[in-house]
PDB file of C-alpha atoms in Angstrom:
ATOM      1  CA  UNK A   1      26.726 -80.602-135.443  1.00  0.00           C
ATOM      2  CA  UNK A   2      25.748 -77.371-137.215  1.00  0.00           C
ATOM      3  CA  UNK A   3      28.747 -75.255-138.128  1.00  0.00           C
ATOM      4  CA  UNK A   4      28.596 -71.554-137.338  1.00  0.00           C
ATOM      5  CA  UNK A   5      30.356 -69.426-139.922  1.00  0.00           C
ATOM      6  CA  UNK A   6      30.732 -65.653-139.756  1.00  0.00           C
ATOM      7  CA  UNK A   7      31.094 -63.737-143.016  1.00  0.00           C
ATOM      8  CA  UNK A   8      32.323 -60.167-142.998  1.00  0.00           C
ATOM      9  CA  UNK A   9      30.908 -58.423-144.873  1.00  0.00           C
ATOM     10  CA  UNK A  10      27.498 -59.056-146.477  1.00  0.00           C
ATOM     11  CA  UNK A  11      28.370 -57.617-149.890  1.00  0.00           C
ATOM     12  CA  UNK A  12      27.464 -59.209-153.207  1.00  0.00           C
ATOM     13  CA  UNK A  13      29.960 -62.072-152.819  1.00  0.00           C
ATOM     14  CA  UNK A  14      29.636 -62.463-149.054  1.00  0.00           C
ATOM     15  CA  UNK A  15      25.843 -62.666-149.073  1.00  0.00           C
ATOM     16  CA  UNK A  16      25.786 -65.103-152.006  1.00  0.00           C
ATOM     17  CA  UNK A  17      28.312 -67.357-150.259  1.00  0.00           C
ATOM     18  CA  UNK A  18      26.231 -67.117-147.089  1.00  0.00           C
ATOM     19  CA  UNK A  19      23.140 -68.259-148.965  1.00  0.00           C
ATOM     20  CA  UNK A  20      25.007 -71.276-150.356  1.00  0.00           C
ATOM     21  CA  UNK A  21      26.334 -72.221-146.913  1.00  0.00           C
ATOM     22  CA  UNK A  22      22.909 -71.811-145.326  1.00  0.00           C
ATOM     23  CA  UNK A  23      21.298 -73.982-147.982  1.00  0.00           C
ATOM     24  CA  UNK A  24      23.656 -76.749-146.926  1.00  0.00           C
ATOM     25  CA  UNK A  25      23.011 -76.507-143.199  1.00  0.00           C
ATOM     26  CA  UNK A  26      25.392 -73.878-141.858  1.00  0.00           C
ATOM     27  CA  UNK A  27      24.416 -71.109-139.464  1.00  0.00           C
ATOM     28  CA  UNK A  28      25.804 -67.882-140.949  1.00  0.00           C
ATOM     29  CA  UNK A  29      26.470 -64.748-138.937  1.00  0.00           C
ATOM     30  CA  UNK A  30      27.466 -61.266-140.021  1.00  0.00           C
ATOM     31  CA  UNK A  31      27.915 -57.791-138.578  1.00  0.00           C
ATOM     32  CA  UNK A  32      25.306 -55.210-139.541  1.00  0.00           C
ATOM     33  CA  UNK A  33      26.613 -52.307-137.459  1.00  0.00           C
ATOM     34  CA  UNK A  34      26.359 -49.110-139.457  1.00  0.00           C
ATOM     35  CA  UNK A  35      25.279 -50.939-142.591  1.00  0.00           C
ATOM     36  CA  UNK A  36      22.770 -49.419-144.988  1.00  0.00           C
ATOM     37  CA  UNK A  37      19.171 -50.533-145.216  1.00  0.00           C
ATOM     38  CA  UNK A  38      19.909 -52.127-148.595  1.00  0.00           C
ATOM     39  CA  UNK A  39      22.789 -54.132-147.122  1.00  0.00           C
ATOM     40  CA  UNK A  40      20.689 -55.255-144.178  1.00  0.00           C
ATOM     41  CA  UNK A  41      17.978 -56.438-146.580  1.00  0.00           C
ATOM     42  CA  UNK A  42      20.543 -58.281-148.719  1.00  0.00           C
ATOM     43  CA  UNK A  43      21.866 -60.034-145.626  1.00  0.00           C
ATOM     44  CA  UNK A  44      18.382 -60.995-144.472  1.00  0.00           C
ATOM     45  CA  UNK A  45      17.465 -62.287-147.927  1.00  0.00           C
ATOM     46  CA  UNK A  46      20.584 -64.471-147.845  1.00  0.00           C
ATOM     47  CA  UNK A  47      19.608 -65.929-144.471  1.00  0.00           C
ATOM     48  CA  UNK A  48      22.426 -64.209-142.586  1.00  0.00           C
ATOM     49  CA  UNK A  49      21.952 -63.515-138.892  1.00  0.00           C
ATOM     50  CA  UNK A  50      23.025 -60.120-137.609  1.00  0.00           C
ATOM     51  CA  UNK A  51      25.237 -60.602-134.569  1.00  0.00           C
ATOM     52  CA  UNK A  52      27.268 -58.592-132.103  1.00  0.00           C
ATOM     53  CA  UNK A  53      31.040 -58.800-132.232  1.00  0.00           C
ATOM     54  CA  UNK A  54      31.340 -61.106-129.235  1.00  0.00           C
ATOM     55  CA  UNK A  55      29.008 -63.633-130.880  1.00  0.00           C
ATOM     56  CA  UNK A  56      30.905 -63.428-134.171  1.00  0.00           C
ATOM     57  CA  UNK A  57      34.117 -64.209-132.273  1.00  0.00           C
ATOM     58  CA  UNK A  58      32.564 -67.506-131.153  1.00  0.00           C
ATOM     59  CA  UNK A  59      32.025 -68.772-134.705  1.00  0.00           C
ATOM     60  CA  UNK A  60      33.826 -71.905-135.887  1.00  0.00           C
ATOM     61  CA  UNK A  61      35.100 -70.176-139.028  1.00  0.00           C
ATOM     62  CA  UNK A  62      35.330 -66.492-139.957  1.00  0.00           C
ATOM     63  CA  UNK A  63      35.515 -65.586-143.640  1.00  0.00           C
ATOM     64  CA  UNK A  64      36.824 -62.109-144.445  1.00  0.00           C
ATOM     65  CA  UNK A  65      35.292 -61.031-147.774  1.00  0.00           C
ATOM     66  CA  UNK A  66      35.759 -57.276-148.097  1.00  0.00           C
ATOM     67  CA  UNK A  67      37.320 -54.827-150.569  1.00  0.00           C
ATOM     68  CA  UNK A  68      41.113 -55.280-150.459  1.00  0.00           C
ATOM     69  CA  UNK A  69      41.679 -51.867-148.931  1.00  0.00           C
ATOM     70  CA  UNK A  70      39.666 -52.922-145.866  1.00  0.00           C
ATOM     71  CA  UNK A  71      41.330 -56.303-145.270  1.00  0.00           C
ATOM     72  CA  UNK A  72      44.026 -55.244-142.794  1.00  0.00           C
ATOM     73  CA  UNK A  73      41.665 -53.115-140.686  1.00  0.00           C
ATOM     74  CA  UNK A  74      39.202 -56.005-140.471  1.00  0.00           C
ATOM     75  CA  UNK A  75      42.003 -58.369-139.409  1.00  0.00           C
ATOM     76  CA  UNK A  76      42.937 -55.967-136.609  1.00  0.00           C
ATOM     77  CA  UNK A  77      39.308 -55.808-135.499  1.00  0.00           C
ATOM     78  CA  UNK A  78      39.003 -59.593-135.509  1.00  0.00           C
ATOM     79  CA  UNK A  79      42.253 -60.086-133.602  1.00  0.00           C
ATOM     80  CA  UNK A  80      41.027 -57.743-130.874  1.00  0.00           C
ATOM     81  CA  UNK A  81      37.788 -59.756-130.644  1.00  0.00           C
ATOM     82  CA  UNK A  82      39.310 -63.214-130.359  1.00  0.00           C
ATOM     83  CA  UNK A  83      42.546 -62.616-128.463  1.00  0.00           C
ATOM     84  CA  UNK A  84      41.002 -63.314-125.042  1.00  0.00           C
ATOM     85  CA  UNK A  85      38.862 -66.252-126.133  1.00  0.00           C
ATOM     86  CA  UNK A  86      39.920 -69.769-125.250  1.00  0.00           C
ATOM     87  CA  UNK A  87      38.186 -71.275-128.312  1.00  0.00           C
ATOM     88  CA  UNK A  88      39.659 -69.711-131.433  1.00  0.00           C
ATOM     89  CA  UNK A  89      37.891 -69.595-134.804  1.00  0.00           C
ATOM     90  CA  UNK A  90      39.767 -70.335-138.004  1.00  0.00           C
ATOM     91  CA  UNK A  91      40.126 -66.983-139.761  1.00  0.00           C
ATOM     92  CA  UNK A  92      40.238 -67.043-143.562  1.00  0.00           C
ATOM     93  CA  UNK A  93      41.245 -63.978-145.553  1.00  0.00           C
ATOM     94  CA  UNK A  94      39.447 -64.345-148.907  1.00  0.00           C
ATOM     95  CA  UNK A  95      40.395 -60.932-150.251  1.00  0.00           C
ATOM     96  CA  UNK A  96      42.246 -59.832-153.377  1.00  0.00           C
ATOM     97  CA  UNK A  97      45.426 -58.793-151.594  1.00  0.00           C
ATOM     98  CA  UNK A  98      49.066 -59.364-152.443  1.00  0.00           C
ATOM     99  CA  UNK A  99      51.421 -61.755-150.693  1.00  0.00           C
ATOM    100  CA  UNK A 100      52.991 -59.120-148.435  1.00  0.00           C
ATOM    101  CA  UNK A 101      49.543 -57.944-147.320  1.00  0.00           C
ATOM    102  CA  UNK A 102      48.241 -61.421-146.520  1.00  0.00           C
ATOM    103  CA  UNK A 103      51.413 -62.237-144.587  1.00  0.00           C
ATOM    104  CA  UNK A 104      50.862 -59.079-142.560  1.00  0.00           C
ATOM    105  CA  UNK A 105      47.276 -60.197-141.929  1.00  0.00           C
ATOM    106  CA  UNK A 106      48.584 -63.617-140.824  1.00  0.00           C
ATOM    107  CA  UNK A 107      50.789 -61.884-138.258  1.00  0.00           C
ATOM    108  CA  UNK A 108      47.846 -59.855-136.958  1.00  0.00           C
ATOM    109  CA  UNK A 109      45.600 -62.900-136.572  1.00  0.00           C
ATOM    110  CA  UNK A 110      48.509 -64.915-135.202  1.00  0.00           C
ATOM    111  CA  UNK A 111      48.972 -62.332-132.450  1.00  0.00           C
ATOM    112  CA  UNK A 112      45.563 -63.503-131.164  1.00  0.00           C
ATOM    113  CA  UNK A 113      46.763 -67.151-131.298  1.00  0.00           C
ATOM    114  CA  UNK A 114      44.106 -68.021-133.882  1.00  0.00           C
ATOM    115  CA  UNK A 115      44.666 -70.337-136.861  1.00  0.00           C
ATOM    116  CA  UNK A 116      44.827 -68.494-140.165  1.00  0.00           C
ATOM    117  CA  UNK A 117      44.236 -69.546-143.768  1.00  0.00           C
ATOM    118  CA  UNK A 118      45.084 -67.614-146.931  1.00  0.00           C
ATOM    119  CA  UNK A 119      42.238 -67.685-149.447  1.00  0.00           C
ATOM    120  CA  UNK A 120      41.506 -66.452-152.938  1.00  0.00           C
ATOM    121  CA  UNK A 121      38.095 -66.512-154.623  1.00  0.00           C
ATOM    122  CA  UNK A 122      38.003 -66.953-158.392  1.00  0.00           C
ATOM    123  CA  UNK A 123      34.615 -66.766-160.065  1.00  0.00           C
ATOM    124  CA  UNK A 124      31.292 -64.998-159.699  1.00  0.00           C
ATOM    125  CA  UNK A 125      29.020 -65.004-156.612  1.00  0.00           C
ATOM    126  CA  UNK A 126      27.120 -68.313-156.517  1.00  0.00           C
ATOM    127  CA  UNK A 127      23.530 -68.139-157.724  1.00  0.00           C
ATOM    128  CA  UNK A 128      20.776 -70.682-157.036  1.00  0.00           C
ATOM    129  CA  UNK A 129      21.339 -73.688-159.268  1.00  0.00           C
ATOM    130  CA  UNK A 130      24.844 -72.579-160.300  1.00  0.00           C
ATOM    131  CA  UNK A 131      28.207 -73.843-159.172  1.00  0.00           C
ATOM    132  CA  UNK A 132      30.260 -72.153-156.488  1.00  0.00           C
ATOM    133  CA  UNK A 133      33.245 -69.969-157.349  1.00  0.00           C
ATOM    134  CA  UNK A 134      36.565 -71.627-156.585  1.00  0.00           C
ATOM    135  CA  UNK A 135      37.905 -71.033-153.082  1.00  0.00           C
ATOM    136  CA  UNK A 136      41.668 -71.557-153.277  1.00  0.00           C
ATOM    137  CA  UNK A 137      43.205 -72.040-149.825  1.00  0.00           C
ATOM    138  CA  UNK A 138      46.780 -72.297-148.613  1.00  0.00           C
ATOM    139  CA  UNK A 139      48.676 -72.450-145.365  1.00  0.00           C
ATOM    140  CA  UNK A 140      49.107 -74.886-142.486  1.00  0.00           C
ATOM    141  CA  UNK A 141      45.413 -74.962-141.562  1.00  0.00           C
ATOM    142  CA  UNK A 142      43.919 -75.076-145.075  1.00  0.00           C
ATOM    143  CA  UNK A 143      43.107 -78.781-144.699  1.00  0.00           C
ATOM    144  CA  UNK A 144      40.959 -78.015-141.652  1.00  0.00           C
ATOM    145  CA  UNK A 145      38.424 -76.286-143.895  1.00  0.00           C
ATOM    146  CA  UNK A 146      37.256 -79.398-145.755  1.00  0.00           C
ATOM    147  CA  UNK A 147      33.884 -78.836-144.082  1.00  0.00           C
ATOM    148  CA  UNK A 148      33.316 -75.907-146.453  1.00  0.00           C
ATOM    149  CA  UNK A 149      33.221 -78.396-149.321  1.00  0.00           C
ATOM    150  CA  UNK A 150      30.502 -80.333-147.503  1.00  0.00           C
ATOM    151  CA  UNK A 151      28.628 -77.029-147.173  1.00  0.00           C
ATOM    152  CA  UNK A 152      28.529 -76.392-150.900  1.00  0.00           C
ATOM    153  CA  UNK A 153      31.710 -74.466-151.679  1.00  0.00           C
ATOM    154  CA  UNK A 154      34.265 -75.456-154.308  1.00  0.00           C
ATOM    155  CA  UNK A 155      37.335 -75.716-152.078  1.00  0.00           C
ATOM    156  CA  UNK A 156      40.727 -76.232-153.729  1.00  0.00           C
ATOM    157  CA  UNK A 157      43.934 -76.549-151.719  1.00  0.00           C
ATOM    158  CA  UNK A 158      47.051 -74.818-153.038  1.00  0.00           C
ATOM    159  CA  UNK A 159      50.064 -76.677-151.696  1.00  0.00           C
ATOM    160  CA  UNK A 160      52.247 -74.062-150.098  1.00  0.00           C
ATOM    161  CA  UNK A 161      52.409 -71.563-147.250  1.00  0.00           C
ATOM    162  CA  UNK A 162      50.254 -68.560-146.541  1.00  0.00           C
ATOM    163  CA  UNK A 163      50.673 -66.380-149.619  1.00  0.00           C
ATOM    164  CA  UNK A 164      50.355 -69.137-152.215  1.00  0.00           C
ATOM    165  CA  UNK A 165      46.588 -68.726-152.655  1.00  0.00           C
ATOM    166  CA  UNK A 166      46.903 -64.948-152.807  1.00  0.00           C
ATOM    167  CA  UNK A 167      49.700 -65.240-155.389  1.00  0.00           C
ATOM    168  CA  UNK A 168      47.371 -67.316-157.544  1.00  0.00           C
ATOM    169  CA  UNK A 169      44.571 -64.766-157.135  1.00  0.00           C
ATOM    170  CA  UNK A 170      46.878 -61.862-157.983  1.00  0.00           C
ATOM    171  CA  UNK A 171      48.229 -63.625-161.073  1.00  0.00           C
ATOM    172  CA  UNK A 172      44.795 -64.653-162.325  1.00  0.00           C
ATOM    173  CA  UNK A 173      43.243 -61.233-161.720  1.00  0.00           C
ATOM    174  CA  UNK A 174      46.262 -59.544-163.258  1.00  0.00           C
ATOM    175  CA  UNK A 175      45.620 -61.428-166.494  1.00  0.00           C
ATOM    176  CA  UNK A 176      41.801 -61.317-166.622  1.00  0.00           C
ATOM    177  CA  UNK A 177      41.264 -57.784-165.332  1.00  0.00           C
ATOM    178  CA  UNK A 178      44.398 -56.583-167.075  1.00  0.00           C
ATOM    179  CA  UNK A 179      42.858 -57.694-170.372  1.00  0.00           C
ATOM    180  CA  UNK A 180      39.687 -55.804-169.465  1.00  0.00           C
ATOM    181  CA  UNK A 181      41.797 -52.742-168.717  1.00  0.00           C
ATOM    182  CA  UNK A 182      43.668 -52.943-172.026  1.00  0.00           C
ATOM    183  CA  UNK A 183      40.503 -53.633-174.003  1.00  0.00           C
ATOM    184  CA  UNK A 184      38.466 -50.839-172.472  1.00  0.00           C
ATOM    185  CA  UNK A 185      41.260 -48.278-172.830  1.00  0.00           C
ATOM    186  CA  UNK A 186      41.781 -49.112-176.494  1.00  0.00           C
ATOM    187  CA  UNK A 187      38.063 -49.202-177.292  1.00  0.00           C
ATOM    188  CA  UNK A 188      37.575 -45.728-175.824  1.00  0.00           C
ATOM    189  CA  UNK A 189      40.650 -44.398-177.641  1.00  0.00           C
ATOM    190  CA  UNK A 190      39.611 -45.965-180.956  1.00  0.00           C
ATOM    191  CA  UNK A 191      36.062 -44.662-180.650  1.00  0.00           C
ATOM    192  CA  UNK A 192      37.170 -41.109-179.938  1.00  0.00           C
ATOM    193  CA  UNK A 193      39.468 -41.278-182.960  1.00  0.00           C
ATOM    194  CA  UNK A 194      36.677 -42.556-185.231  1.00  0.00           C
ATOM    195  CA  UNK A 195      38.077 -46.074-185.588  1.00  0.00           C
ATOM    196  CA  UNK A 196      35.589 -48.095-183.505  1.00  0.00           C
ATOM    197  CA  UNK A 197      33.948 -49.838-186.454  1.00  0.00           C
ATOM    198  CA  UNK A 198      37.287 -50.664-188.051  1.00  0.00           C
ATOM    199  CA  UNK A 199      38.641 -52.029-184.755  1.00  0.00           C
ATOM    200  CA  UNK A 200      35.539 -54.132-184.213  1.00  0.00           C
ATOM    201  CA  UNK A 201      35.682 -55.544-187.765  1.00  0.00           C
ATOM    202  CA  UNK A 202      39.379 -56.376-187.520  1.00  0.00           C
ATOM    203  CA  UNK A 203      38.929 -58.119-184.167  1.00  0.00           C
ATOM    204  CA  UNK A 204      36.038 -60.103-185.638  1.00  0.00           C
ATOM    205  CA  UNK A 205      38.322 -61.316-188.429  1.00  0.00           C
ATOM    206  CA  UNK A 206      41.609 -61.919-186.607  1.00  0.00           C
ATOM    207  CA  UNK A 207      40.766 -62.099-182.880  1.00  0.00           C
ATOM    208  CA  UNK A 208      37.166 -63.364-182.541  1.00  0.00           C
ATOM    209  CA  UNK A 209      37.768 -64.783-179.045  1.00  0.00           C
ATOM    210  CA  UNK A 210      39.045 -61.379-177.847  1.00  0.00           C
ATOM    211  CA  UNK A 211      36.032 -59.614-179.345  1.00  0.00           C
ATOM    212  CA  UNK A 212      33.628 -62.091-177.746  1.00  0.00           C
ATOM    213  CA  UNK A 213      35.257 -61.458-174.376  1.00  0.00           C
ATOM    214  CA  UNK A 214      35.036 -57.681-174.790  1.00  0.00           C
ATOM    215  CA  UNK A 215      31.343 -57.943-175.641  1.00  0.00           C
ATOM    216  CA  UNK A 216      30.732 -59.317-172.149  1.00  0.00           C
ATOM    217  CA  UNK A 217      33.553 -57.671-170.201  1.00  0.00           C
ATOM    218  CA  UNK A 218      33.083 -54.036-171.226  1.00  0.00           C
ATOM    219  CA  UNK A 219      29.551 -53.456-169.879  1.00  0.00           C
ATOM    220  CA  UNK A 220      30.182 -55.802-166.938  1.00  0.00           C
ATOM    221  CA  UNK A 221      33.222 -53.913-165.692  1.00  0.00           C
ATOM    222  CA  UNK A 222      31.616 -50.461-165.506  1.00  0.00           C
ATOM    223  CA  UNK A 223      29.749 -50.934-162.182  1.00  0.00           C
ATOM    224  CA  UNK A 224      32.723 -52.859-160.764  1.00  0.00           C
ATOM    225  CA  UNK A 225      35.490 -50.440-161.732  1.00  0.00           C
ATOM    226  CA  UNK A 226      35.567 -48.741-158.318  1.00  0.00           C
ATOM    227  CA  UNK A 227      36.254 -52.106-156.659  1.00  0.00           C
ATOM    228  CA  UNK A 228      39.122 -52.879-159.010  1.00  0.00           C
ATOM    229  CA  UNK A 229      41.169 -49.788-158.139  1.00  0.00           C
ATOM    230  CA  UNK A 230      42.647 -51.156-154.904  1.00  0.00           C
ATOM    231  CA  UNK A 231      43.001 -54.613-156.449  1.00  0.00           C
ATOM    232  CA  UNK A 232      45.172 -53.248-159.254  1.00  0.00           C
ATOM    233  CA  UNK A 233      47.394 -51.578-156.664  1.00  0.00           C
ATOM    234  CA  UNK A 234      47.655 -54.871-154.784  1.00  0.00           C
ATOM    235  CA  UNK A 235      48.759 -56.542-158.026  1.00  0.00           C
ATOM    236  CA  UNK A 236      51.323 -53.787-158.546  1.00  0.00           C
ATOM    237  CA  UNK A 237      52.580 -54.488-155.028  1.00  0.00           C
ATOM    238  CA  UNK A 238      52.616 -58.214-155.758  1.00  0.00           C
ATOM    239  CA  UNK A 239      55.020 -57.598-158.627  1.00  0.00           C
ATOM    240  CA  UNK A 240      57.107 -55.291-156.451  1.00  0.00           C
ATOM    241  CA  UNK A 241      58.377 -51.731-156.952  1.00  0.00           C
ATOM    242  CA  UNK A 242      61.408 -52.844-158.973  1.00  0.00           C
ATOM    243  CA  UNK A 243      59.443 -54.991-161.421  1.00  0.00           C
ATOM    244  CA  UNK A 244      59.185 -53.253-164.825  1.00  0.00           C
ATOM    245  CA  UNK A 245      55.493 -54.205-165.133  1.00  0.00           C
ATOM    246  CA  UNK A 246      54.374 -52.911-161.739  1.00  0.00           C
ATOM    247  CA  UNK A 247      53.594 -49.477-163.162  1.00  0.00           C
ATOM    248  CA  UNK A 248      51.265 -51.071-165.716  1.00  0.00           C
ATOM    249  CA  UNK A 249      48.941 -52.067-162.880  1.00  0.00           C
ATOM    250  CA  UNK A 250      49.263 -48.695-161.200  1.00  0.00           C
ATOM    251  CA  UNK A 251      48.136 -47.297-164.551  1.00  0.00           C
ATOM    252  CA  UNK A 252      45.173 -49.688-164.598  1.00  0.00           C
ATOM    253  CA  UNK A 253      44.261 -48.498-161.083  1.00  0.00           C
ATOM    254  CA  UNK A 254      44.142 -44.919-162.351  1.00  0.00           C
ATOM    255  CA  UNK A 255      42.139 -45.978-165.415  1.00  0.00           C
ATOM    256  CA  UNK A 256      39.551 -47.854-163.350  1.00  0.00           C
ATOM    257  CA  UNK A 257      39.416 -44.908-160.965  1.00  0.00           C
ATOM    258  CA  UNK A 258      38.597 -42.696-163.947  1.00  0.00           C
ATOM    259  CA  UNK A 259      35.941 -45.117-165.248  1.00  0.00           C
ATOM    260  CA  UNK A 260      34.304 -45.278-161.821  1.00  0.00           C
ATOM    261  CA  UNK A 261      34.159 -41.479-161.595  1.00  0.00           C
ATOM    262  CA  UNK A 262      32.904 -41.276-165.171  1.00  0.00           C
ATOM    263  CA  UNK A 263      30.147 -43.835-164.507  1.00  0.00           C
ATOM    264  CA  UNK A 264      28.947 -41.778-161.526  1.00  0.00           C
ATOM    265  CA  UNK A 265      29.146 -38.524-163.490  1.00  0.00           C
ATOM    266  CA  UNK A 266      28.460 -37.773-167.120  1.00  0.00           C
ATOM    267  CA  UNK A 267      29.185 -41.410-168.125  1.00  0.00           C
ATOM    268  CA  UNK A 268      30.838 -40.372-171.400  1.00  0.00           C
ATOM    269  CA  UNK A 269      33.372 -43.205-171.573  1.00  0.00           C
ATOM    270  CA  UNK A 270      30.911 -45.666-170.033  1.00  0.00           C
ATOM    271  CA  UNK A 271      28.517 -44.914-172.891  1.00  0.00           C
ATOM    272  CA  UNK A 272      31.276 -45.550-175.449  1.00  0.00           C
ATOM    273  CA  UNK A 273      32.103 -48.929-173.927  1.00  0.00           C
ATOM    274  CA  UNK A 274      28.456 -49.976-173.802  1.00  0.00           C
ATOM    275  CA  UNK A 275      27.905 -48.835-177.381  1.00  0.00           C
ATOM    276  CA  UNK A 276      30.900 -50.837-178.632  1.00  0.00           C
ATOM    277  CA  UNK A 277      29.670 -53.989-176.888  1.00  0.00           C
ATOM    278  CA  UNK A 278      26.120 -53.454-178.120  1.00  0.00           C
ATOM    279  CA  UNK A 279      27.348 -53.066-181.698  1.00  0.00           C
ATOM    280  CA  UNK A 280      29.241 -56.360-181.404  1.00  0.00           C
ATOM    281  CA  UNK A 281      26.012 -58.057-180.327  1.00  0.00           C
ATOM    282  CA  UNK A 282      24.076 -56.464-183.216  1.00  0.00           C
ATOM    283  CA  UNK A 283      26.637 -57.630-185.752  1.00  0.00           C
ATOM    284  CA  UNK A 284      26.073 -61.229-184.633  1.00  0.00           C
ATOM    285  CA  UNK A 285      22.323 -61.112-185.352  1.00  0.00           C
TER     286      UNK A 285
END
């Protein structure tokens, strides 16, 4: 029997996941209310079917894939949709939120008597011919989502309650995006102080793996910086207000906020980051 899966929303990750599921036989729904023409086209290109809320509530599985700041509001919307329905979908929060946030979302979905699974996505949106990002799942109902593996997703169960998958996501993102935050801040500072070439040469000698990562990460992060702001604050919350390192991630949130504003304005710092990465590539040829 064809599985019906609703994905909210049809962003870059959501639409790519939808395409992968559709390629493997799933029927994929989404909500297009108030969405831009570009988003509607992206959804259509991915084979997603625009549906009203009452139809979405009848799906077998609902995947929430939105910016972290929108996760709780979407959970409240979904709970209101499914509370009166006899057949309940499994709701999976796949967002980069901290443990406290996902436990709050579990309570919201639980108030509608629907099964809930904590999820964390690690990896890039799946492209044709490429592997799926890892979907880490935890909670009582995580095992009920084995069908997603049959539909082309790389499903990995994290043994533990709701919160375990999100803790993994927070920890992983805190390391990977934290390194991008440190690297970009220091590259900009070094460049403005006239030390970019010296920094690049020293990294090439003593930290070639770090330099290779910066070559890719610096230009890649610029269009994504706005999305990382809320995620850094979720990581800060994951550590907790009394943790000495929590303010580091609040600082990264402010830095990414600055980079996002810069990229949409005069792009001064964005140009410095791109130039540093480009020079690394030139040095290799």
